[in-house]
mmCIF file of C-alpha atoms and ligand atoms in Angstrom:
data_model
loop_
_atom_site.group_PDB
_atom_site.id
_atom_site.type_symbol
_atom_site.label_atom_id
_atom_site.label_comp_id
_atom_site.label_asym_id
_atom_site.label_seq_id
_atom_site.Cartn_x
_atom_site.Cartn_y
_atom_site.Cartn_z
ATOM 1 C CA UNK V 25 -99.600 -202.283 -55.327
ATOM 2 C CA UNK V 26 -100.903 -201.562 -51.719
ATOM 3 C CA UNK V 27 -102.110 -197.988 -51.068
ATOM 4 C CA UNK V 28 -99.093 -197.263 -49.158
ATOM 5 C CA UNK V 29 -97.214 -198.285 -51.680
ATOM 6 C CA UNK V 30 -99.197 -196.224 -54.148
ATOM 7 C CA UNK V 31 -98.665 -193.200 -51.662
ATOM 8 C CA UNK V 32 -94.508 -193.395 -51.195
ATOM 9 C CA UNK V 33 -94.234 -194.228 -55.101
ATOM 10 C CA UNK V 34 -96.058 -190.846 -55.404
ATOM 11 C CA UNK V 35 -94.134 -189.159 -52.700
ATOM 12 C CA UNK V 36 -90.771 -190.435 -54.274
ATOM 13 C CA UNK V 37 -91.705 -189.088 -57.406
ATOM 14 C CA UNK V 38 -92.769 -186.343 -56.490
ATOM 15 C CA UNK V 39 -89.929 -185.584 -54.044
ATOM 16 C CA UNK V 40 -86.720 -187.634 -54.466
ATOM 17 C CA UNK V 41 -84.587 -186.169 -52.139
ATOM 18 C CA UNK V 42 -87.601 -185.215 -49.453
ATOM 19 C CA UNK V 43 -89.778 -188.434 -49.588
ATOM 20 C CA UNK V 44 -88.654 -190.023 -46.377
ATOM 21 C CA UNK V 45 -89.433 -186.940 -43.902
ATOM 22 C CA UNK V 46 -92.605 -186.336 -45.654
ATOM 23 C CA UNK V 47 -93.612 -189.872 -44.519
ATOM 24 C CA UNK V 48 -92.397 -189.185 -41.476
ATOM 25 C CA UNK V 49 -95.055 -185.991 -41.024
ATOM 26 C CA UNK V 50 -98.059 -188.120 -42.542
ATOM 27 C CA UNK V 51 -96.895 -190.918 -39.874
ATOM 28 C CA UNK V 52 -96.447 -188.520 -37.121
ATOM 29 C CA UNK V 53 -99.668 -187.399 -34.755
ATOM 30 C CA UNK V 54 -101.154 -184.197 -34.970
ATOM 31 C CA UNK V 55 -100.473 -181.390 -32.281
ATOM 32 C CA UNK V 56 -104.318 -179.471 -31.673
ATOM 33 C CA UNK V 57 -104.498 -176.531 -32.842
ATOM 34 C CA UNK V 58 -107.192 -173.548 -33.174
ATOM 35 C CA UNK V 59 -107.718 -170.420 -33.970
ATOM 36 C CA UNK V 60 -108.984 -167.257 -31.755
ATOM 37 C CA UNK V 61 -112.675 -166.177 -33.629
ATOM 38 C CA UNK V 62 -111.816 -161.881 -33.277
ATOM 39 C CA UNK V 63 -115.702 -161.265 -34.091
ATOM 40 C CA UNK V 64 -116.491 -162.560 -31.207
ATOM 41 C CA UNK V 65 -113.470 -162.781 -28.110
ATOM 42 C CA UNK V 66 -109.853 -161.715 -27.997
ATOM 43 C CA UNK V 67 -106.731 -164.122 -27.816
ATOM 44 C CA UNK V 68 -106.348 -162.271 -23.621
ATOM 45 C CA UNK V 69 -109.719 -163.410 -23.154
ATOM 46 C CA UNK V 70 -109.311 -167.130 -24.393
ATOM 47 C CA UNK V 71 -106.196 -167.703 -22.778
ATOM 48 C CA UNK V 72 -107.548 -166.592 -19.529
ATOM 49 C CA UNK V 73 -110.181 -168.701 -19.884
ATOM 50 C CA UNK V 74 -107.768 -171.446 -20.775
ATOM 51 C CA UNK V 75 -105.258 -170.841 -18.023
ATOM 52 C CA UNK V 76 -108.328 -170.749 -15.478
ATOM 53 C CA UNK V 77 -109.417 -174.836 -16.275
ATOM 54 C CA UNK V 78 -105.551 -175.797 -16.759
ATOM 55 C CA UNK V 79 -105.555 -176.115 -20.805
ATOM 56 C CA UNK V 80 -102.462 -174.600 -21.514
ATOM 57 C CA UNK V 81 -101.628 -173.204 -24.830
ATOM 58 C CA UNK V 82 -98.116 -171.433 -27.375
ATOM 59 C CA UNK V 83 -98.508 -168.905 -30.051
ATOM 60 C CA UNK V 84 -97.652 -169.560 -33.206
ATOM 61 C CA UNK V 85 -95.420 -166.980 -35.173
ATOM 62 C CA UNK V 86 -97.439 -166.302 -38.341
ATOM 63 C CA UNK V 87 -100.946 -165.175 -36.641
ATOM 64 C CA UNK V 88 -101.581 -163.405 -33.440
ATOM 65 C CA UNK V 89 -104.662 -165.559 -32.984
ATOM 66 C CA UNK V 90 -103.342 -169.312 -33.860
ATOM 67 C CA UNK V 91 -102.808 -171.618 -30.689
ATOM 68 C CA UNK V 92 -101.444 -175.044 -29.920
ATOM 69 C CA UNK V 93 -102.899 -176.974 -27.416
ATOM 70 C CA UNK V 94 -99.628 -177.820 -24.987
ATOM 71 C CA UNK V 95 -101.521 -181.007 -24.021
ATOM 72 C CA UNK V 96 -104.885 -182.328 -24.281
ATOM 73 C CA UNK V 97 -107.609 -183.814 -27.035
ATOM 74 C CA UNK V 98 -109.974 -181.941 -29.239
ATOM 75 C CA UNK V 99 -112.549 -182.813 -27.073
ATOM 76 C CA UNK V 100 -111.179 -181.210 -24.427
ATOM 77 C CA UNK V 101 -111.785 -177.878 -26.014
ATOM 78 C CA UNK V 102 -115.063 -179.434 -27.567
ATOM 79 C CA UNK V 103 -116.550 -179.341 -24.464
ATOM 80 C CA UNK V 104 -115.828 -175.837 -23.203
ATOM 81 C CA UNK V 105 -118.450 -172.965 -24.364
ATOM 82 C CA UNK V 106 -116.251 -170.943 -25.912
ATOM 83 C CA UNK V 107 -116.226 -173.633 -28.550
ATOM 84 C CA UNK V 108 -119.951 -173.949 -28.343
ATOM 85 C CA UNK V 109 -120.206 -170.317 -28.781
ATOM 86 C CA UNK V 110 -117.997 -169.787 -31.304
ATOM 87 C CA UNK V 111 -115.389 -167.815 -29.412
ATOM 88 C CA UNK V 112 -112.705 -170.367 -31.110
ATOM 89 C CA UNK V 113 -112.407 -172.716 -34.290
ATOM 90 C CA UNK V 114 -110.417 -176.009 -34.320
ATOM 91 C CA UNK V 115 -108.199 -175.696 -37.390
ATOM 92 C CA UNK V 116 -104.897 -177.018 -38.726
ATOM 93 C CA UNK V 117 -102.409 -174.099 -38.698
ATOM 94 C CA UNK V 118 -101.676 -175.086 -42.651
ATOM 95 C CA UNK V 119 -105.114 -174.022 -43.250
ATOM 96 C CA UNK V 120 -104.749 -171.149 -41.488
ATOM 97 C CA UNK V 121 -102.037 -169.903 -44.155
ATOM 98 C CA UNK V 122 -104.471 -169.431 -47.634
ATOM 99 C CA UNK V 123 -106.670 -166.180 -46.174
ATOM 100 C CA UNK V 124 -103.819 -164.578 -44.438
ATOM 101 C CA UNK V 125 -102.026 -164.749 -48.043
ATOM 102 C CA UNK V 126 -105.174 -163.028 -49.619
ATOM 103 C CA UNK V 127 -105.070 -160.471 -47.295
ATOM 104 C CA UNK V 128 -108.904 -159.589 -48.165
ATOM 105 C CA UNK V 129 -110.054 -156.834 -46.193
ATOM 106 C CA UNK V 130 -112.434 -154.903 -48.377
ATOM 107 C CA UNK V 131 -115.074 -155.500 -51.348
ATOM 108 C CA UNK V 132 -116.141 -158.685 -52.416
ATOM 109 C CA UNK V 133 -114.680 -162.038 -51.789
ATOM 110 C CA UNK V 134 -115.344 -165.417 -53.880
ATOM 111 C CA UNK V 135 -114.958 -168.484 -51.743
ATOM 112 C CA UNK V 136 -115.567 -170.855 -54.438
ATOM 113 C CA UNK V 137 -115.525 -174.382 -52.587
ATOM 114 C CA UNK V 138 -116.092 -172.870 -49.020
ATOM 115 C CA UNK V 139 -117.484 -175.886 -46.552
ATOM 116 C CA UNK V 140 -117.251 -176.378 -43.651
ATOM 117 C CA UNK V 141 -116.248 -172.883 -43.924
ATOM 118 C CA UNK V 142 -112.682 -172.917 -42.121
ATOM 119 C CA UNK V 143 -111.164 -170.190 -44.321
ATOM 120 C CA UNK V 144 -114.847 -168.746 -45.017
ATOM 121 C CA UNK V 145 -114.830 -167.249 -40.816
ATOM 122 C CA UNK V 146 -111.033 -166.655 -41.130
ATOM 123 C CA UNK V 147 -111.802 -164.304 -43.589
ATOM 124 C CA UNK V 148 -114.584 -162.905 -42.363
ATOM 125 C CA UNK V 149 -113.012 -162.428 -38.875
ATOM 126 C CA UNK V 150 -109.659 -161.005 -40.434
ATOM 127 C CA UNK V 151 -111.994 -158.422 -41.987
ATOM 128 C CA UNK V 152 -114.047 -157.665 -39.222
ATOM 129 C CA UNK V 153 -117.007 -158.286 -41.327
ATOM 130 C CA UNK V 154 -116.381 -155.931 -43.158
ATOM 131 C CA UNK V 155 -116.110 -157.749 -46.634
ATOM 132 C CA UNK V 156 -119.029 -159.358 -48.912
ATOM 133 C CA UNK V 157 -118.211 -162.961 -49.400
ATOM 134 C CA UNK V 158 -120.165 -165.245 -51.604
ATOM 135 C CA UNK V 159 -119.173 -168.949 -50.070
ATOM 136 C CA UNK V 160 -120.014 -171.306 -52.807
ATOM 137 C CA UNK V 161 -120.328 -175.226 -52.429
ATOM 138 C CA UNK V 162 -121.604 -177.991 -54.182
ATOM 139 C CA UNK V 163 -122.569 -180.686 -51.595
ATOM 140 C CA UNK V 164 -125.755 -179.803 -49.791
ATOM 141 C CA UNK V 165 -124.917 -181.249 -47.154
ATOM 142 C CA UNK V 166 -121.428 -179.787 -46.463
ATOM 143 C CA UNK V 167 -122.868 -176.325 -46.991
ATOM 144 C CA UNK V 168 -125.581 -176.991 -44.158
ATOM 145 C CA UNK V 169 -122.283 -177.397 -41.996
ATOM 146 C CA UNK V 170 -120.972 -174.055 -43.097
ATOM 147 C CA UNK V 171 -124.258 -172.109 -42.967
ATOM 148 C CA UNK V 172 -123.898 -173.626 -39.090
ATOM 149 C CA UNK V 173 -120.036 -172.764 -38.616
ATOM 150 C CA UNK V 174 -120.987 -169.109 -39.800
ATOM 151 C CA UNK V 175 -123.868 -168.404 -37.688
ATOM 152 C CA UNK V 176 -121.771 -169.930 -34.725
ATOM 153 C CA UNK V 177 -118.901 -167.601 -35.956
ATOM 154 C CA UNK V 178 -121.031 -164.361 -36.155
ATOM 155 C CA UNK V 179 -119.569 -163.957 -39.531
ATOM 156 C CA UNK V 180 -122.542 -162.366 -40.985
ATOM 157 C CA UNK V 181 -121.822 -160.955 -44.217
ATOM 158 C CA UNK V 182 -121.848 -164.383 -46.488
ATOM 159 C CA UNK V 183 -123.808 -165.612 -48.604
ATOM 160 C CA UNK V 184 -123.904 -169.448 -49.488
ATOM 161 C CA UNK V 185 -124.495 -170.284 -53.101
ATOM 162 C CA UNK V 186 -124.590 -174.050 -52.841
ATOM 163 C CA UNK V 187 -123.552 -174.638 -56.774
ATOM 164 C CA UNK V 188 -120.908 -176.336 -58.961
ATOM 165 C CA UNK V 189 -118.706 -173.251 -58.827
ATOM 166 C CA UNK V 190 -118.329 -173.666 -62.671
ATOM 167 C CA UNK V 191 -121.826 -173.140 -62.917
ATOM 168 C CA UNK V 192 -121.350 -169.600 -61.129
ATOM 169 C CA UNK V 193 -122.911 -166.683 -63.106
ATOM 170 C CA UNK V 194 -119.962 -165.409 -65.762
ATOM 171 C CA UNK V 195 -121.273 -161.837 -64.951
ATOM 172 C CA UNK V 196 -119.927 -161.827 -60.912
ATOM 173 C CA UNK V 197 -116.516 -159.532 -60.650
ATOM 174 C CA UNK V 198 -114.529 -159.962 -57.452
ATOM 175 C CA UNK V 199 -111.697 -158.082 -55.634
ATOM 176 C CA UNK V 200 -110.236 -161.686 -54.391
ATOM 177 C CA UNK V 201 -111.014 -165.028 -55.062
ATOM 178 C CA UNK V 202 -109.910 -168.175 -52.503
ATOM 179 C CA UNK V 203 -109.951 -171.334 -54.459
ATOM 180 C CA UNK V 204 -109.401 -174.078 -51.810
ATOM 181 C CA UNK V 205 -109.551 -176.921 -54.322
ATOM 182 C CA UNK V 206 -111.010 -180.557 -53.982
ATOM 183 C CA UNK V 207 -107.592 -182.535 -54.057
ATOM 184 C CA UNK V 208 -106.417 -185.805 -53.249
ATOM 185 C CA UNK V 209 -105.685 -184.992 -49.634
ATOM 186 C CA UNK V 210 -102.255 -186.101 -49.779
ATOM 187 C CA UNK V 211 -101.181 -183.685 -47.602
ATOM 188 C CA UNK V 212 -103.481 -184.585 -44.379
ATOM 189 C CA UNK V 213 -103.314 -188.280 -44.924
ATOM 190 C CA UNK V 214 -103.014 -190.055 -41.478
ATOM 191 C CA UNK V 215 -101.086 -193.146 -42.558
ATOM 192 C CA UNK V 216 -101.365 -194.812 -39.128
ATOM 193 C CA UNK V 217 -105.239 -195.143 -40.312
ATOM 194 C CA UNK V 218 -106.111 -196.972 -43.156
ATOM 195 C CA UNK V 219 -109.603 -194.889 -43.434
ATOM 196 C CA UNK V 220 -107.353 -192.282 -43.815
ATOM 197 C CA UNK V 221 -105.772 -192.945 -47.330
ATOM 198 C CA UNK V 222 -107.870 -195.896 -48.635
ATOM 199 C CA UNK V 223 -109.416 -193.153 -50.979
ATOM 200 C CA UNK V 224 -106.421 -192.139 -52.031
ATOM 201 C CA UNK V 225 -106.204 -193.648 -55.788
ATOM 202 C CA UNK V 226 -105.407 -192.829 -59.088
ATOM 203 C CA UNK V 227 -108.709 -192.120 -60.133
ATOM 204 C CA UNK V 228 -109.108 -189.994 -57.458
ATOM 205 C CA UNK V 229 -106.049 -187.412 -58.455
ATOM 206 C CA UNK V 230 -107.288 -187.420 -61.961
ATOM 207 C CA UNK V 231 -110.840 -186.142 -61.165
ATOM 208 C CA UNK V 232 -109.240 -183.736 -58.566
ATOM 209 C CA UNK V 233 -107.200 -182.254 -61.391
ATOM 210 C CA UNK V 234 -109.730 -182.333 -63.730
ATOM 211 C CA UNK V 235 -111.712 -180.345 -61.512
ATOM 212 C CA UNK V 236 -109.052 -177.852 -59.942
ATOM 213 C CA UNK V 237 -108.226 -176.840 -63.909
ATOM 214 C CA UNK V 238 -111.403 -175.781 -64.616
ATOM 215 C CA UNK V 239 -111.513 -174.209 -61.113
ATOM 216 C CA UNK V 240 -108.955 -172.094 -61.769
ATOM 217 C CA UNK V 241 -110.285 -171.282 -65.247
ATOM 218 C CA UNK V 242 -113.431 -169.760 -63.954
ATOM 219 C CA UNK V 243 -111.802 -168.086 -60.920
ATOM 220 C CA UNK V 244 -109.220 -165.940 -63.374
ATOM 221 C CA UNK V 245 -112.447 -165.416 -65.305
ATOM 222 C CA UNK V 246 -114.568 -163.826 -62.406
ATOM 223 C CA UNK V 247 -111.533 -161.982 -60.871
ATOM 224 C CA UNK V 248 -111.165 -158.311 -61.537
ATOM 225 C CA UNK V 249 -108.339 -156.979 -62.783
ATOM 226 C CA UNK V 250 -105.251 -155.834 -60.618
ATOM 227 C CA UNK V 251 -106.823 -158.134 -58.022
ATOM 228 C CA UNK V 252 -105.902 -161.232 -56.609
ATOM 229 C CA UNK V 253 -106.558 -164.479 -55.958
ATOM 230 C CA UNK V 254 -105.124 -167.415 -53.857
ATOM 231 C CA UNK V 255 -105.116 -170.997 -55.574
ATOM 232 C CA UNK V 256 -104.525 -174.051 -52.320
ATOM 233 C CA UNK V 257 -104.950 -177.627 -51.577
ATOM 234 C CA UNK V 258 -104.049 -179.427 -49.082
ATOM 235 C CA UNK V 259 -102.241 -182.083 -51.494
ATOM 236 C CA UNK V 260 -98.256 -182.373 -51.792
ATOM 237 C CA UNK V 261 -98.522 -183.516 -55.411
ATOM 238 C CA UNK V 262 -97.197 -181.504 -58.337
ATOM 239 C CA UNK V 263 -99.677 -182.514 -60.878
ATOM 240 C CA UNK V 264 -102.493 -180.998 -58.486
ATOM 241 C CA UNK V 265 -100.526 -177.713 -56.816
ATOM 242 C CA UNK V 266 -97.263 -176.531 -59.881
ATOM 243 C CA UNK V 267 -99.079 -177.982 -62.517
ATOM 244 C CA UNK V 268 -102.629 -176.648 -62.254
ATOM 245 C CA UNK V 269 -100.882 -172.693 -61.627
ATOM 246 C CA UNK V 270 -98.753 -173.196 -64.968
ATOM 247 C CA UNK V 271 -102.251 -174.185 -66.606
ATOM 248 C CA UNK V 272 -103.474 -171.024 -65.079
ATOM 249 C CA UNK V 273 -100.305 -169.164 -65.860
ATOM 250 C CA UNK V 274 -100.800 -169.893 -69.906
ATOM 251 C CA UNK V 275 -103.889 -168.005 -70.264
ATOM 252 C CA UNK V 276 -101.483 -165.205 -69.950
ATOM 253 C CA UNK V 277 -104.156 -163.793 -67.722
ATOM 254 C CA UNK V 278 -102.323 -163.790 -64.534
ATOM 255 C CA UNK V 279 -98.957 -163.697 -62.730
ATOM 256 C CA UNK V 280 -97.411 -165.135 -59.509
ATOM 257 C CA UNK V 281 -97.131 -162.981 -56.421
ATOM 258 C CA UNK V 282 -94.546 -164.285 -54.800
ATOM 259 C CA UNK V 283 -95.205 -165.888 -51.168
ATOM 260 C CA UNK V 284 -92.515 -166.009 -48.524
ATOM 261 C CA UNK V 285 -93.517 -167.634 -45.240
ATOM 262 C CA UNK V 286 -91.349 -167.481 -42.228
ATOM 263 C CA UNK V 287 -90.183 -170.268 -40.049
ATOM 264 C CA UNK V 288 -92.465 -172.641 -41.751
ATOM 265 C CA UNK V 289 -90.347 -175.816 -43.477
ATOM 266 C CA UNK V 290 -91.056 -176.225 -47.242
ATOM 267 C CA UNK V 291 -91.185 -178.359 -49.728
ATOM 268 C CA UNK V 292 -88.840 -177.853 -52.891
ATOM 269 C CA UNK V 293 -90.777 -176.285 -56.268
ATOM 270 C CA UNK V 294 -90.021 -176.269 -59.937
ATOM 271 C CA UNK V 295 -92.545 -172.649 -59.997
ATOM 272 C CA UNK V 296 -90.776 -170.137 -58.143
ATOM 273 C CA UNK V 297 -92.925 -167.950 -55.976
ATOM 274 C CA UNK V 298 -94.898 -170.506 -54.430
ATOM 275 C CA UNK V 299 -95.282 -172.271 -51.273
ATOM 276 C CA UNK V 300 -95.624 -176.070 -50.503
ATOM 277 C CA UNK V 301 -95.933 -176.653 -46.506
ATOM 278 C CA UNK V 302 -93.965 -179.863 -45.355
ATOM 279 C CA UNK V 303 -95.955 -182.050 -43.465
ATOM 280 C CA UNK V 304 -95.380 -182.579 -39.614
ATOM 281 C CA UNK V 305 -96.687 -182.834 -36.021
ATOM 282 C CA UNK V 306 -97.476 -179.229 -36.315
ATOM 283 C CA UNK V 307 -98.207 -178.434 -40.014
ATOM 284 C CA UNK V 308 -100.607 -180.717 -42.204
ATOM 285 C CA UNK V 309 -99.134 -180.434 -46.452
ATOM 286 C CA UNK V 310 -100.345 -177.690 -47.734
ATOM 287 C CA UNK V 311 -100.209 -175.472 -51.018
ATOM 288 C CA UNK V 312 -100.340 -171.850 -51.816
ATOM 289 C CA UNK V 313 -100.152 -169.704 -54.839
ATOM 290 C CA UNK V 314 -101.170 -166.270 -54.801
ATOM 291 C CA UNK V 315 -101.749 -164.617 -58.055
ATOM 292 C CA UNK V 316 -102.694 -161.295 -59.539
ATOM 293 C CA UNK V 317 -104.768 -160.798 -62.519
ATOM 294 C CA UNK V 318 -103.114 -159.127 -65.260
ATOM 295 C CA UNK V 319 -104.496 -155.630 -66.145
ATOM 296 C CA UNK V 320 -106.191 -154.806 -69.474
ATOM 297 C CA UNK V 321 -105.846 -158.882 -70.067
ATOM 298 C CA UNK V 322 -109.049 -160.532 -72.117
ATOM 299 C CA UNK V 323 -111.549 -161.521 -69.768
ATOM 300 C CA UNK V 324 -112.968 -164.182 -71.878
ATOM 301 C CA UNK V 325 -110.638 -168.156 -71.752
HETATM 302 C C1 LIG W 679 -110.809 -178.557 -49.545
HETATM 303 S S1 LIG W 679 -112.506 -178.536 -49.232
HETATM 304 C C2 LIG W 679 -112.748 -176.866 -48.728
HETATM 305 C C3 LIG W 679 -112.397 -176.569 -47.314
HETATM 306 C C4 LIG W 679 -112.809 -175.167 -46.894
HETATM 307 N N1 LIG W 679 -112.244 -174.181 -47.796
HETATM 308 C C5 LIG W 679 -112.444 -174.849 -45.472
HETATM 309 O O1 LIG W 679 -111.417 -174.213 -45.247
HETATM 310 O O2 LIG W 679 -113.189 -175.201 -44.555
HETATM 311 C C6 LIG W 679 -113.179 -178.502 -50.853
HETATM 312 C C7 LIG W 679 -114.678 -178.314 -50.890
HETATM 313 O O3 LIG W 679 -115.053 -178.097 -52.255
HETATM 314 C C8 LIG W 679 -116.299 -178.696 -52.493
HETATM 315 N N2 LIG W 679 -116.400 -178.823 -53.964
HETATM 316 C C9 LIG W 679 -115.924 -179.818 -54.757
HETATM 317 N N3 LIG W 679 -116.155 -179.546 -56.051
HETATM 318 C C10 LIG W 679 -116.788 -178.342 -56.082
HETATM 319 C C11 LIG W 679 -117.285 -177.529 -57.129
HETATM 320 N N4 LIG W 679 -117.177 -177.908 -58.407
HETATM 321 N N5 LIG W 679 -117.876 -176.364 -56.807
HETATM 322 C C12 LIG W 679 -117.998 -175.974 -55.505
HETATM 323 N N6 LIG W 679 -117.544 -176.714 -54.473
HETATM 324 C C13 LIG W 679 -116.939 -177.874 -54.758
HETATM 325 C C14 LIG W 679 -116.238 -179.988 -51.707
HETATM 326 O O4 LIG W 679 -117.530 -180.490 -51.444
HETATM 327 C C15 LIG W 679 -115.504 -179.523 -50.441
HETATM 328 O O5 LIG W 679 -116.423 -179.109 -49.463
#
């Protein structure tokens, strides 16, 4: 079987009745989008600055601070200083979705696989800096890129633990956790480019979910109670996104919040309460579960 093969079969399985379109949004090309950095310019003062060289830009409903580019590349904005200085950040509006969902705007935040740091300056910029956030990732490397994205981001109140978030200390409490899991990717897979999804194998989706369960494990363990946390990946398959929140769900530890997300096309769910983005022009495949640690519930799995 070829890889695209592989990828409809799992598509089809995964999504009888939806399979086609979803192929469809992996085929079709991505719109630019970006978001408006609020520790360091305003969304009057970037589109100004926009309008002024001819780059012209929409809103998007769900954030005051997410744009499209109308036309144009990446490196059109690449160029411009307000990227250089940090005034924006290129990011899929799917992405965008997981720290507006936590909603974390005081204490201390757990990023637990945090680079290039994205949702890290999201958070920190939807908080004004005012929260603690401990950004934790494993590959060196990667985490040089986020240490870099914050600086250029002025979000100065996290700290980057470059560890095996399993490894993180059992003693750490946090008022909201953001586990953006390794996955398969299935989601953002560019099927016009076979770099795109030649890594997408079997093997692959088992270590992911291997990994995401005892993610989750540790993240319900180092949540306080009453709090929440948000569980995404930027995979469309059940066995990464459903099935790894029921795992989490039978610790009897914590509960779903339900999510509702307007004018955004979704996938169908077997879990009720949780969100699976359809994949498009304008949205990568995406999934979100925000849940709240049960009170008085055992903190030891
Ligand atoms: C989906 S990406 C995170 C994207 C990021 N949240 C953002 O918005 O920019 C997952 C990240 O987790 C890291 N990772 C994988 N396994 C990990 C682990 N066990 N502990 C910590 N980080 C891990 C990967 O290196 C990768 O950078």
């Amino acid at each position: 079987m070829s890889n695209i093969e592989f990828i409809e079969s799992k598509l089809k399985e995964n999504y009888p009745n939806d399979y086609q379109n979803i192929l469809f949004g992996l085929y079709s090309k991505k719109r630019v989008t970006f978001r408006v950095n609020t520790l360091k310019s305003t969304i009057v003062s970037v589109m100004q600055e926009l309008n002024s060289i001819g780059l012209m830009v929409e809103k998007v409903g769900f954030s005051e601070v997410a744009l499209i580019l109308k036309e144009g590349s990446e490196l059109d904005l690449q160029n411009l200083s307000i990227y250089k200085e940090g005034h924006i950040y290129l990011q899929s509006l799917s992405s965008m979705l997981p720290p507006i969902v936590l909603n974390a705007l005081k204490g201390d935040v757990l990023d637990m696989a945090a680079a290039p740091g994205g949702k890290t300056t999201q958070m920190a910029a939807l908080a004004q800096n005012q929260i603690q956030i401990m950004a934790c990732e494993q590959n060196p490397i990667r985490a040089q890129k986020l240490e870099f994205n914050l600086k250029r981001q002025g979000a100065n109140k996290v700290n980057v633990v470059v560890k095996d978030a399993r490894q993180l200390d059992d003693f750490y409490r946090f008022d909201h956790i953001l586990l953006d899991a390794p996955c398969s990717g299935s989601g953002t897979l560019d099927l016009n480019r076979l770099d795109s999804y030649k890594t997408f194998t079997p093997q692959l989706i088992e270590k992911s979910i291997q990994t995401q369960k005892a993610l989750i494990l540790k993240a319900i363990q180092l949540l306080k109670p009453n709090q929440t946390m948000v569980y995404s990946t930027c995979s469309l398959l059940k066995s990464e996104n459903e099935a790894i929140v029921k795992y989490a769900l039978a610790t009897k530890q914590v509960e779903i919040i339900p999510i509702e997300l307007k004018d955004i096309e979704t996938l169908p769910s077997n879990l009720e309460g949780v969100v699976t983005v359809m994949p498009s022009a304008l949205y990568e495949g995406f999934f979100i579960a925000l849940l709240r640690k049960i009170p008085h519930a055992k903190t030891k799995l």
